[in-house]
mmCIF file of C-alpha atoms in Angstrom:
data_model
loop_
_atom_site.group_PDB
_atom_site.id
_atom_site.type_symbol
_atom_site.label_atom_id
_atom_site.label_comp_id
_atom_site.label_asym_id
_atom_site.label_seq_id
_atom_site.Cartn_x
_atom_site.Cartn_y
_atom_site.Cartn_z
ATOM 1 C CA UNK A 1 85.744 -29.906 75.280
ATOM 2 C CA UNK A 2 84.546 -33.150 73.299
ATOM 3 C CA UNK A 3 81.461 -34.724 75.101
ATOM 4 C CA UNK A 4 82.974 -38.795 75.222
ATOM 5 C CA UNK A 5 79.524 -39.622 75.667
ATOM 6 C CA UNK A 6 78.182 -38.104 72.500
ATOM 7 C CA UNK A 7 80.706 -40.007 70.363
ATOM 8 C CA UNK A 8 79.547 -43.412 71.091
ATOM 9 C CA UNK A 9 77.414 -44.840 68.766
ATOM 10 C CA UNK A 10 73.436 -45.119 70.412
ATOM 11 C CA UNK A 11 72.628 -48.771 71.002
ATOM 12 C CA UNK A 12 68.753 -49.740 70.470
ATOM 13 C CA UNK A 13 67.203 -51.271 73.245
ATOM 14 C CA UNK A 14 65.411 -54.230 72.206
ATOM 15 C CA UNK A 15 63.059 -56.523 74.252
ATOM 16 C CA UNK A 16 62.766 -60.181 73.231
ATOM 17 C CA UNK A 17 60.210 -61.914 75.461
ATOM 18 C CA UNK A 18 60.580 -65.596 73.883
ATOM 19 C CA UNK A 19 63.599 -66.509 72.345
ATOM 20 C CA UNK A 20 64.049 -70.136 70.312
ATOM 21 C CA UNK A 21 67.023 -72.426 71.378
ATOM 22 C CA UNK A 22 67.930 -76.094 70.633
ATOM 23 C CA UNK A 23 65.329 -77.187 73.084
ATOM 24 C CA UNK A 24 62.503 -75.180 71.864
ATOM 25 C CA UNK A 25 61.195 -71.809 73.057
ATOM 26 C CA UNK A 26 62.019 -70.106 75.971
ATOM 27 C CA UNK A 27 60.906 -67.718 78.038
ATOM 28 C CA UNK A 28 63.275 -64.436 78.239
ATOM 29 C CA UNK A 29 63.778 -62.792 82.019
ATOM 30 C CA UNK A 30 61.628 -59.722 80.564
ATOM 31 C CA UNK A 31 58.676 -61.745 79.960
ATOM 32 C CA UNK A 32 59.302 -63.866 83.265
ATOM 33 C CA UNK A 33 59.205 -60.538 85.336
ATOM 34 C CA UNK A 34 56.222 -59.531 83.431
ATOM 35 C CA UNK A 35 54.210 -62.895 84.273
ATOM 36 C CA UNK A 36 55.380 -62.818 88.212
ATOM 37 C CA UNK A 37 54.415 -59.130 88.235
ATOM 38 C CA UNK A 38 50.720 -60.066 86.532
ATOM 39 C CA UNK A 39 50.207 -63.520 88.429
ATOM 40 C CA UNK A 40 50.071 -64.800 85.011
ATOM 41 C CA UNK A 41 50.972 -68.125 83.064
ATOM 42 C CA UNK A 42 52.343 -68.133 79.344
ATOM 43 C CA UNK A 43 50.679 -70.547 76.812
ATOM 44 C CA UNK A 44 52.326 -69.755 73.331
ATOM 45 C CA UNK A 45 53.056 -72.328 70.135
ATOM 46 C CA UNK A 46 51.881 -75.790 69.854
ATOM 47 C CA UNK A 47 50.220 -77.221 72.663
ATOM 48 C CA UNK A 48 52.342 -80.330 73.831
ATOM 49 C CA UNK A 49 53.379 -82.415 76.787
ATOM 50 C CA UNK A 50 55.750 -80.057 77.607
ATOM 51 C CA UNK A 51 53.350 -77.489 77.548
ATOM 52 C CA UNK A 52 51.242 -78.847 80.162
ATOM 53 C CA UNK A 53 54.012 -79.531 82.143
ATOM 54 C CA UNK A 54 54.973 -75.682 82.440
ATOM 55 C CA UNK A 55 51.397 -74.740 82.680
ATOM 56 C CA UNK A 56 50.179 -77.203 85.104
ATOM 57 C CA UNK A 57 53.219 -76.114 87.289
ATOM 58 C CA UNK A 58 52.741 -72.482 87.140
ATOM 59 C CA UNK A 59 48.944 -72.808 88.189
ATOM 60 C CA UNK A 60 50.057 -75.093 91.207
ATOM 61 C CA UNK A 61 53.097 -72.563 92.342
ATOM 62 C CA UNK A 62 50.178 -69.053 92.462
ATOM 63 C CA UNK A 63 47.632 -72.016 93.782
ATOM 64 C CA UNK A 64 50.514 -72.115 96.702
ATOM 65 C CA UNK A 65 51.313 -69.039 96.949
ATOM 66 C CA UNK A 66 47.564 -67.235 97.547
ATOM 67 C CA UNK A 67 44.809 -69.649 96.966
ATOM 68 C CA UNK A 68 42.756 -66.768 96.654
ATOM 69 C CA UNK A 69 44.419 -64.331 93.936
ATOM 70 C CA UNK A 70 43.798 -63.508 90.630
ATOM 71 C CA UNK A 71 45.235 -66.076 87.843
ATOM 72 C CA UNK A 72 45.647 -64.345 84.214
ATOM 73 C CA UNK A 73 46.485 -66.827 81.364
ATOM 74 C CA UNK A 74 47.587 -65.645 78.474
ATOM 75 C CA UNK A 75 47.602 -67.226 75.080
ATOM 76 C CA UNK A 76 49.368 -65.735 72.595
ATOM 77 C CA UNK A 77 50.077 -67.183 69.431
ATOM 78 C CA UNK A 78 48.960 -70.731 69.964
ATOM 79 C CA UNK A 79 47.526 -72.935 66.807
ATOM 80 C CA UNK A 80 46.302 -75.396 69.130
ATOM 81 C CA UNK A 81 47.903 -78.963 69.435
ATOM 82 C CA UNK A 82 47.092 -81.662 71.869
ATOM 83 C CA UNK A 83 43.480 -82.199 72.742
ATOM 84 C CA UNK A 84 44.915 -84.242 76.180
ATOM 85 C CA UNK A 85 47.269 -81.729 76.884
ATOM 86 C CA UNK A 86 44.534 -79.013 76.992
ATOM 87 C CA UNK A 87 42.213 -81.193 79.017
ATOM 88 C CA UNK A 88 44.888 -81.719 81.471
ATOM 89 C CA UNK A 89 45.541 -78.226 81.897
ATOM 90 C CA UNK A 90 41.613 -77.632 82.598
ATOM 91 C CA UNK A 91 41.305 -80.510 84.825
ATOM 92 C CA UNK A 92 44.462 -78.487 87.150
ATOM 93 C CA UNK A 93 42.601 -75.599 86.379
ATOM 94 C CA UNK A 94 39.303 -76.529 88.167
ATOM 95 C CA UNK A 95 41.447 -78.183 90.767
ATOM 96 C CA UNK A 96 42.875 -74.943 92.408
ATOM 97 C CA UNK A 97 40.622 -72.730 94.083
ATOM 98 C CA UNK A 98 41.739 -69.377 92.699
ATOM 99 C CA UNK A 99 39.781 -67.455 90.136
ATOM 100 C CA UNK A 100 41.249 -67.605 86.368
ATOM 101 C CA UNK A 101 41.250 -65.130 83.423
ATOM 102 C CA UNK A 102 42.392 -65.612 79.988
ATOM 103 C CA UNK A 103 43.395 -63.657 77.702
ATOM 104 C CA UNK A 104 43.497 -64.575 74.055
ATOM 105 C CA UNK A 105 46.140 -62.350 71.473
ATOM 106 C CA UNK A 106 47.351 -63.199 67.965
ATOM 107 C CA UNK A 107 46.187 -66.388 66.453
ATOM 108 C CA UNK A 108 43.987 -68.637 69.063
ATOM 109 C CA UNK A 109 43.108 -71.840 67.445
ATOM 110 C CA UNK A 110 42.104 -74.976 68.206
ATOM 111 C CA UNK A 111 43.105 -76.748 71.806
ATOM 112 C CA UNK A 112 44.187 -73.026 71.845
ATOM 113 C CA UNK A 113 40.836 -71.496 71.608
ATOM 114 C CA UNK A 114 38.879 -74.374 73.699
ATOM 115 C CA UNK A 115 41.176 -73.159 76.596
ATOM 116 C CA UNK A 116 40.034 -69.708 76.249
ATOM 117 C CA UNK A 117 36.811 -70.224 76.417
ATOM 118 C CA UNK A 118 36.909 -73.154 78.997
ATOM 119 C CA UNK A 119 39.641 -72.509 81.016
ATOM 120 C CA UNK A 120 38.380 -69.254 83.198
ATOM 121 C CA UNK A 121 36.472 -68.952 85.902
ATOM 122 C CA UNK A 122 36.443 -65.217 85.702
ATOM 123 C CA UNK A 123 36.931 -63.241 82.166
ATOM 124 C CA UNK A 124 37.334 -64.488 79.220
ATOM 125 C CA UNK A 125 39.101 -61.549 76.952
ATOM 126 C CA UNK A 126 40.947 -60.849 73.617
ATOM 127 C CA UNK A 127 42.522 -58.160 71.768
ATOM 128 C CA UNK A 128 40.419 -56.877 68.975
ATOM 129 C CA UNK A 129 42.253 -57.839 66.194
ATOM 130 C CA UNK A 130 42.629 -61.694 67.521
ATOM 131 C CA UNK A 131 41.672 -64.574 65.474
ATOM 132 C CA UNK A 132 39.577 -66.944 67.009
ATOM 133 C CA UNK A 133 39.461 -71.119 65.113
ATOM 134 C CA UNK A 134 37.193 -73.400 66.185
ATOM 135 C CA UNK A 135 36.908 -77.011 65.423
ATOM 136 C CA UNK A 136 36.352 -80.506 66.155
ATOM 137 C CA UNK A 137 39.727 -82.700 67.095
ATOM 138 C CA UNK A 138 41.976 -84.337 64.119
ATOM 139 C CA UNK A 139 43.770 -86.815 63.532
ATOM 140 C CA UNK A 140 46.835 -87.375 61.672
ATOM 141 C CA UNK A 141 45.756 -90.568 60.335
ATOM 142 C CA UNK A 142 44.184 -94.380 62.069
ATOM 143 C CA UNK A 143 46.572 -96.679 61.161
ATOM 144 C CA UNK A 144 46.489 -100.446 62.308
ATOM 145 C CA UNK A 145 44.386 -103.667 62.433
ATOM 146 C CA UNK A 146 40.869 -103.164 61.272
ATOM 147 C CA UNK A 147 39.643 -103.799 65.041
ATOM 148 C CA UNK A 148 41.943 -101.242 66.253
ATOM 149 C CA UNK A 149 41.140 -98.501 63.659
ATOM 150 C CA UNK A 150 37.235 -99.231 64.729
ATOM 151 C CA UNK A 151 38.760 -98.231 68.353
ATOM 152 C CA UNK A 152 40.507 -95.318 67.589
ATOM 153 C CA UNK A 153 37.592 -93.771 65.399
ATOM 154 C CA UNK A 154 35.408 -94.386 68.110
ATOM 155 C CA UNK A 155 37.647 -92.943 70.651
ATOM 156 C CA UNK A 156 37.652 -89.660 68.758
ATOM 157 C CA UNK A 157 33.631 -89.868 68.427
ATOM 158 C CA UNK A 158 33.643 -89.562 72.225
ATOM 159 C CA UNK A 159 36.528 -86.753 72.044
ATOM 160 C CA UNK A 160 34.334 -84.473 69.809
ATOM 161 C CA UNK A 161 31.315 -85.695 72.203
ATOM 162 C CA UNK A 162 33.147 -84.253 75.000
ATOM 163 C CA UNK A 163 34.365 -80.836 73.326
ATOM 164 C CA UNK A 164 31.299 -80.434 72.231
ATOM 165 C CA UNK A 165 29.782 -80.625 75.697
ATOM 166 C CA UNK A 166 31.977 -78.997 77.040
ATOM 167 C CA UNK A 167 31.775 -75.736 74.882
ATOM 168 C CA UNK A 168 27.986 -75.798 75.132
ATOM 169 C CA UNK A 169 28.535 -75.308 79.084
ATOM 170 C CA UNK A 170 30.395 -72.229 78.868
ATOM 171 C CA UNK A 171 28.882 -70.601 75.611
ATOM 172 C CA UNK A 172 25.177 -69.690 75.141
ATOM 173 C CA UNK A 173 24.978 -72.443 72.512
ATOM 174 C CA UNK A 174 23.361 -75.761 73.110
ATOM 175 C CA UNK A 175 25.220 -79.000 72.472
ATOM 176 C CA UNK A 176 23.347 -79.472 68.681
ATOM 177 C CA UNK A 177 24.630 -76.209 68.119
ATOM 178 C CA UNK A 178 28.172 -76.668 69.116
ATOM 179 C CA UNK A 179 28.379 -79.779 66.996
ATOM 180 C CA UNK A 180 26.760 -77.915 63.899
ATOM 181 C CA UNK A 181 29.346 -75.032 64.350
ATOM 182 C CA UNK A 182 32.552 -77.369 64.585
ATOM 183 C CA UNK A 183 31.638 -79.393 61.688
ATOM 184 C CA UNK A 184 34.200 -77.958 59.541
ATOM 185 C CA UNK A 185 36.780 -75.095 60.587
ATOM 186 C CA UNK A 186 35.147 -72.160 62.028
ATOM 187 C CA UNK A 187 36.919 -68.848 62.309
ATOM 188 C CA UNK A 188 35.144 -66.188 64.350
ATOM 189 C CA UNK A 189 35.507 -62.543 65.216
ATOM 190 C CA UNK A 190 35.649 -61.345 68.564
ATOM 191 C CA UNK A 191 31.691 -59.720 67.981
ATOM 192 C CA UNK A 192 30.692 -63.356 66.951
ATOM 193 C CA UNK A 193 32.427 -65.120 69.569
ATOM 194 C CA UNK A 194 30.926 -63.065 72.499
ATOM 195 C CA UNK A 195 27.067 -63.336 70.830
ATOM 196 C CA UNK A 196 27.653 -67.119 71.069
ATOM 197 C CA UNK A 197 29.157 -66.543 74.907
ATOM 198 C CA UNK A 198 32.899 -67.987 74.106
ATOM 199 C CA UNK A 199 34.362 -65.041 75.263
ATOM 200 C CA UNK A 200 33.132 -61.981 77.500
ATOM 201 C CA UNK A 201 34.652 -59.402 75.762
ATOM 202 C CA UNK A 202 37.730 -57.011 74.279
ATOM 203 C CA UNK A 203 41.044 -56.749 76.740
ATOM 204 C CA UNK A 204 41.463 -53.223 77.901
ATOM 205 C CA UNK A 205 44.228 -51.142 79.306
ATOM 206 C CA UNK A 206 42.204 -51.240 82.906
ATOM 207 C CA UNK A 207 42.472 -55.146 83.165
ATOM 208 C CA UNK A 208 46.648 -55.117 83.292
ATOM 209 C CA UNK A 209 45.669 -52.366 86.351
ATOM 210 C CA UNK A 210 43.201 -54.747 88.392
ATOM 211 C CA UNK A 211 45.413 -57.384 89.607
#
């Protein structure tokens, strides 16, 4: 007797948790189920409007849902983007009350890694083989009257003011220090980035278990 079963040919099982379309990337129900089973929001490629929209609407829905449980944000593969897009996703992250870990994997750079480092209220963690960039905001070129590129240039003075400030609050490094370290593109390892208190350390099997 001829097992029917045996005969057909073995499909692969293959899990595909972002998927690119027309409109950009999107999320796949396997990696949807995985973020409502962690409590978690997705940050992944450039760092946009649209971005912050998503983000800023997942922290507000687990903000609803239990004010008081644990946020994980992970960013995977992001090389940065938008300064004002990150700074509007850390001024709705210090807005809800819950606590907020992030979780850096792949390439973090950028608005990327600033959120690491200043989003969380809790842990900041990577994998061991992430890499970590660093550096003050660009520009893709002042263009204009003369009085208006004076404007612009100083706006971005004050933007690296801020970052800069901003990093030295949540690292051990003072502001002089901050600047001096972003003055030209600084890629660090995970051992270097927790010595200057960016992150807190290396993600482990245990933190998917404590929810």
């Amino acid at each position: 007797m001829t097992n029917k079963r045996s005969q057909e040919p073995r499909k692969e099982h293959t899990m595909n948790f972002v998927k690119e379309t027309k409109y950009g990337l999107e999320k796949t129900d396997a990696v949807t189920n995985f973020l409502n089973e962690e409590n978690a929001v997705l940050i992944t490629g450039d760092i946009n409007e649209s971005t912050t929209l998503d983000v800023v609407s997942n922290l507000y829905y687990w903000a609803k849902k239990d004010p008081d449980q644990l946020i994980k944000v992970y960013i995977i593969n992001s090389p940065g983007g938008s300064v004002t897009a990150a700074t509007a996703i850390l001024d709705v992250a210090r807005l809800i009350p819950n606590p907020i870990r992030t979780i850096g994997i792949g390439l973090v750079a950028s608005a990327a890694s600033l959120l690491l480092s200043s989003l969380a209220t809790e842990k900041r963690l990577v994998t061991e083989n992430v890499d970590l960039l660093y550096h003050q905001p660009l520009t893709n070129g002042i263009q204009g009257q003369a009085s208006d590129v004076v404007i612009a240039a100083e706006r971005l003075i004050e933007c690296k003011q801020n970052i800069n400030q901003l990093l030295a609050r949540v690292s051990n490094l003072s502001v002089d220090q901050v600047e001096k370290l972003l003055d030209r593109d600084c890629w660090v390892s995970p051992k270097e980035a927790m010595d200057m208190g960016l992150i807190d350390g290396l993600l482990q099997w245990t933190h998917f278990n404590n929810r």
